[in-house]
PDB file of C-alpha atoms in Angstrom:
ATOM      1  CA  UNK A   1      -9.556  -8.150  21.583  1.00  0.00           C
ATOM      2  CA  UNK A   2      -7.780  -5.945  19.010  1.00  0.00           C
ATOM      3  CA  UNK A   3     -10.659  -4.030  17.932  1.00  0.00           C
ATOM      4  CA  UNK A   4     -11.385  -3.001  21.593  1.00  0.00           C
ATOM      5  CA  UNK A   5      -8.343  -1.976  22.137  1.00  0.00           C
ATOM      6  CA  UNK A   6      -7.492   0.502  18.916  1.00  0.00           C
ATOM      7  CA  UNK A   7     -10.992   1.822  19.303  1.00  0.00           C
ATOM      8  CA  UNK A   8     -10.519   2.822  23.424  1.00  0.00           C
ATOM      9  CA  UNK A   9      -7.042   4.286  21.723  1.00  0.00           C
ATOM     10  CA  UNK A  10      -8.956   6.104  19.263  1.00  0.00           C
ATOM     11  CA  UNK A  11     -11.521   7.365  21.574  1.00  0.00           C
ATOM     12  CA  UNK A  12      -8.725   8.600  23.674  1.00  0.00           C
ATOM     13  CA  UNK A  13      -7.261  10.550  20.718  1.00  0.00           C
ATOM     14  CA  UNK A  14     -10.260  12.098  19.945  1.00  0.00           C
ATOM     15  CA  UNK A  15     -11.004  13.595  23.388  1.00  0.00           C
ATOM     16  CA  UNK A  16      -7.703  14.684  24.427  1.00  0.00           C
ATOM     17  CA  UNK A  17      -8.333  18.271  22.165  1.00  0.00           C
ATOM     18  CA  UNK A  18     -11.684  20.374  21.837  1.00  0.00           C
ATOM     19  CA  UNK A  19     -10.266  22.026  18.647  1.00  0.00           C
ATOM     20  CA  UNK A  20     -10.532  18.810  16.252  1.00  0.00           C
ATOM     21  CA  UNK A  21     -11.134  19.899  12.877  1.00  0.00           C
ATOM     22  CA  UNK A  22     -13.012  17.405  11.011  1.00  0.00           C
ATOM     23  CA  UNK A  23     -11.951  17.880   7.251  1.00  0.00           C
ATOM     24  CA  UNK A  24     -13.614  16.743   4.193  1.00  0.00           C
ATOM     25  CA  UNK A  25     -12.867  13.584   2.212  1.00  0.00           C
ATOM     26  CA  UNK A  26     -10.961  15.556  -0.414  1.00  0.00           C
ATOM     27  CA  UNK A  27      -7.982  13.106  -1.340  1.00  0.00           C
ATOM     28  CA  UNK A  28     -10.220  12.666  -4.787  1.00  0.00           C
ATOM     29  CA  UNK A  29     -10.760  10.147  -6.989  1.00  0.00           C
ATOM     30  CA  UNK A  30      -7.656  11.266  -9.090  1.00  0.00           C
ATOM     31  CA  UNK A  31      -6.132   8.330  -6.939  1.00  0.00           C
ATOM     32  CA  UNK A  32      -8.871   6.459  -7.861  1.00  0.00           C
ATOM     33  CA  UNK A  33      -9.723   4.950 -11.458  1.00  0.00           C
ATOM     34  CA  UNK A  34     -13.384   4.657 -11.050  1.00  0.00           C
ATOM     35  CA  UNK A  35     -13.932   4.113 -14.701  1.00  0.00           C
ATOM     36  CA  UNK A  36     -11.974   1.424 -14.633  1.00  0.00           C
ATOM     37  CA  UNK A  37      -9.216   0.483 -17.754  1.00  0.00           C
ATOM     38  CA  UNK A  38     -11.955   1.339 -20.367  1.00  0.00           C
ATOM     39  CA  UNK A  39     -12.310   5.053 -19.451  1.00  0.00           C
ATOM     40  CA  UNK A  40     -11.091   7.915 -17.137  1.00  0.00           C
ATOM     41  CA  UNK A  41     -11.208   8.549 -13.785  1.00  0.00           C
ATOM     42  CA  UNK A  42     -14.007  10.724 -12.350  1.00  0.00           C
ATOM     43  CA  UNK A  43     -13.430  13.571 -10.569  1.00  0.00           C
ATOM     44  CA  UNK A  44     -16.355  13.819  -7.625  1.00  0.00           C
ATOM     45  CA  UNK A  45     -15.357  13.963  -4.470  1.00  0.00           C
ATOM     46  CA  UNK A  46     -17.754  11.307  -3.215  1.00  0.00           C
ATOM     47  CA  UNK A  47     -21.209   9.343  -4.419  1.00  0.00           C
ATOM     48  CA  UNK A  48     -22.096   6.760  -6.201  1.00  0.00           C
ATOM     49  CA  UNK A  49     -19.159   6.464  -8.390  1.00  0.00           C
ATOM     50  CA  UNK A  50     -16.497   6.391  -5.460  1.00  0.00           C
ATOM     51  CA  UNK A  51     -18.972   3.564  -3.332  1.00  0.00           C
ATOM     52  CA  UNK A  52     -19.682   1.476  -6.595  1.00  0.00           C
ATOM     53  CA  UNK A  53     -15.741   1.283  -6.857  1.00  0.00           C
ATOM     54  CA  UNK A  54     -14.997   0.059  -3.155  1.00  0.00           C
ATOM     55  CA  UNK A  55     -18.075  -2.341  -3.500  1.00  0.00           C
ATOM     56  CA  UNK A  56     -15.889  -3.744  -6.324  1.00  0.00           C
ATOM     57  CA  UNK A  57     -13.059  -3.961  -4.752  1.00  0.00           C
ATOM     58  CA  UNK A  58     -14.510  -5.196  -1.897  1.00  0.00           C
ATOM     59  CA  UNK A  59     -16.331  -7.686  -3.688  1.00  0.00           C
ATOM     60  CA  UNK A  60     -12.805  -9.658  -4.828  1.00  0.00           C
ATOM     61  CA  UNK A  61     -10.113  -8.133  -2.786  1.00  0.00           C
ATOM     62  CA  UNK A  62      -8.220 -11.070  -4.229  1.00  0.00           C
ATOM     63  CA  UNK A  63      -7.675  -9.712  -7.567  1.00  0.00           C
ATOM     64  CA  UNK A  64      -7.342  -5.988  -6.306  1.00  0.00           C
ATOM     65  CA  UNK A  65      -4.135  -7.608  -4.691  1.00  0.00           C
ATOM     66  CA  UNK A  66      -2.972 -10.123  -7.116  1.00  0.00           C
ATOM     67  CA  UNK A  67      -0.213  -8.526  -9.268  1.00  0.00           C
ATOM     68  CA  UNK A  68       0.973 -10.028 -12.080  1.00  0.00           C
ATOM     69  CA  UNK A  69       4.546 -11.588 -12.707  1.00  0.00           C
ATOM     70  CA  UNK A  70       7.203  -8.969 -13.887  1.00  0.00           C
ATOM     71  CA  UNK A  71      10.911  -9.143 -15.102  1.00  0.00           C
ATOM     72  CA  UNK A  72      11.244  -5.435 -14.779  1.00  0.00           C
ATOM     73  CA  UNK A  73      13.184  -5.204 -11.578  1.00  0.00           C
ATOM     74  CA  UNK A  74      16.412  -4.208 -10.072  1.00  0.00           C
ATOM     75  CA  UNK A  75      18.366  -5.831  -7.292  1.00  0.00           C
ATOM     76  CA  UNK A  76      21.390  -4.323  -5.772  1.00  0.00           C
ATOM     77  CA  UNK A  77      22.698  -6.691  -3.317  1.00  0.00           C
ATOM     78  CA  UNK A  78      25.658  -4.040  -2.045  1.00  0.00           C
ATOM     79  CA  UNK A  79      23.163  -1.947  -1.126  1.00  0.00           C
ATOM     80  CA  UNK A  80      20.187  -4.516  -0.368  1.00  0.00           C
ATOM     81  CA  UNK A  81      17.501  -3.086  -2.217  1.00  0.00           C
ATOM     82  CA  UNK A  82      15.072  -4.005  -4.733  1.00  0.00           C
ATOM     83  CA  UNK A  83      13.247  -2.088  -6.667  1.00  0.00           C
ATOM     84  CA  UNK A  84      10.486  -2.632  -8.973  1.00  0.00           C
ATOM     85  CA  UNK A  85       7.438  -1.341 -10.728  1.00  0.00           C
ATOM     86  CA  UNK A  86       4.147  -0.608  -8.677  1.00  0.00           C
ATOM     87  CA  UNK A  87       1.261  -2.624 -10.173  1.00  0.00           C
ATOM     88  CA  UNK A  88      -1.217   0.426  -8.732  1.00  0.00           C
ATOM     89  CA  UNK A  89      -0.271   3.559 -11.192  1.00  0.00           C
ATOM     90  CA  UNK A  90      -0.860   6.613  -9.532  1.00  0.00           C
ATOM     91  CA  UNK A  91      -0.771  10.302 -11.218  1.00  0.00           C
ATOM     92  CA  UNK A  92       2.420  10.584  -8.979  1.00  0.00           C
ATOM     93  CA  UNK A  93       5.320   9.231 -10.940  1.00  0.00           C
ATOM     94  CA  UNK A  94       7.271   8.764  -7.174  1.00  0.00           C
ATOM     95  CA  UNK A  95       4.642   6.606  -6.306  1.00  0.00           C
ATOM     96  CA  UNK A  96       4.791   4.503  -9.251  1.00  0.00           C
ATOM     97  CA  UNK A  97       7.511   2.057  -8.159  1.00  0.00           C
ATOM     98  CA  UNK A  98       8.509  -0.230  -5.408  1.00  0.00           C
ATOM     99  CA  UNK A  99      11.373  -0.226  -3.135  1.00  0.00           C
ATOM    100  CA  UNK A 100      12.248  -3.386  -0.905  1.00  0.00           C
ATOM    101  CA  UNK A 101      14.923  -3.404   1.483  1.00  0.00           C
ATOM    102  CA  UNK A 102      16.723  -7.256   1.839  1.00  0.00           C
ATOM    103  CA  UNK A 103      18.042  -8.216   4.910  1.00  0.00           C
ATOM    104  CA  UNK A 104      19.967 -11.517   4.492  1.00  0.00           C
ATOM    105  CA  UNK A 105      20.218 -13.918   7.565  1.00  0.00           C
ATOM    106  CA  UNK A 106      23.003 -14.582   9.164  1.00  0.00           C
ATOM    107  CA  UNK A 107      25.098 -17.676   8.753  1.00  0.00           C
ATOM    108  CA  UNK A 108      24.002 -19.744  11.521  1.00  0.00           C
ATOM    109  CA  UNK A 109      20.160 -18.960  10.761  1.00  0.00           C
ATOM    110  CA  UNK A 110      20.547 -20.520   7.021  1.00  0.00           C
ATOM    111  CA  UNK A 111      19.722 -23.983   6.380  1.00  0.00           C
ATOM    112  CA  UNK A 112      22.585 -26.420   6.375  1.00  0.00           C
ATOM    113  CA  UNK A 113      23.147 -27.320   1.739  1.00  0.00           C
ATOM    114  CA  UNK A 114      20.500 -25.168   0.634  1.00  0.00           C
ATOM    115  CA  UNK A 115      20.986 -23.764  -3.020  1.00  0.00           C
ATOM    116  CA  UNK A 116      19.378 -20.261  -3.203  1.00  0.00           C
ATOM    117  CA  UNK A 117      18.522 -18.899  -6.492  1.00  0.00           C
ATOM    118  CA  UNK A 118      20.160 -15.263  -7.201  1.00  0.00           C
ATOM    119  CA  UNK A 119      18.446 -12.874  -8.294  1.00  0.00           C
ATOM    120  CA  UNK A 120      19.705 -11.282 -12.203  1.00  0.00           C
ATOM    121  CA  UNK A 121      17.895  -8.976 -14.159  1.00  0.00           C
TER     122      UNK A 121
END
């Protein structure tokens, strides 16, 4: 039902203009380590390297999205934020961490003796 539905949006989009520019994939593989840990990234715009990568991925999205525990974080509850380290690096040093914003519940929505754990770095 979904997929009908975003790709009659879509279709809409795409023929309320005649002067659609379609643009090259040209984000590049800088965002992408396609070597993996053990080398460095390469630096074609597309082929084999970029499609051997996704199947990869693709091939145990689990562990693409697993991140491992971390200590390295910083709550301010004044403020309601938490921030922390991104575990995707990117050559973009403002893209490298994590910002959360925490909304607490209100009074009446929070279970009658429960002990919550606080957060302390």
């Amino acid at each position: 039902m979904l997929s009908r539905f975003f790709h009659r949006w879509e279709q809409r989009l795409a023929s309320a203009t005649r002067d659609r520019v379609v643009r090259p994939f040209e984000w590049g593989n800088g965002w992408v380590d396609l070597a993996g840990p053990e080398g460095p990234a390469l630096h074609e715009p597309e082929g084999p390297a970029l499609h051997n990568w996704i199947d990869g991925i693709m091939g145990d999205t689990s562990a693409f999205f697993a991140t491992p525990p971390t200590t390295d974080y910083d709550f301010d509850a004044a403020r309601g934020e938490l921030r922390f380290p991104s575990a995707l690096t990117t050559p973009h040093l403002e893209n490298n961490a994590v910002l959360a914003r925490w909304f607490p519940a209100s009074a009446s929505l929070q279970p009658r003796n429960a002990g919550f754990a606080t957060l302390r770095r």
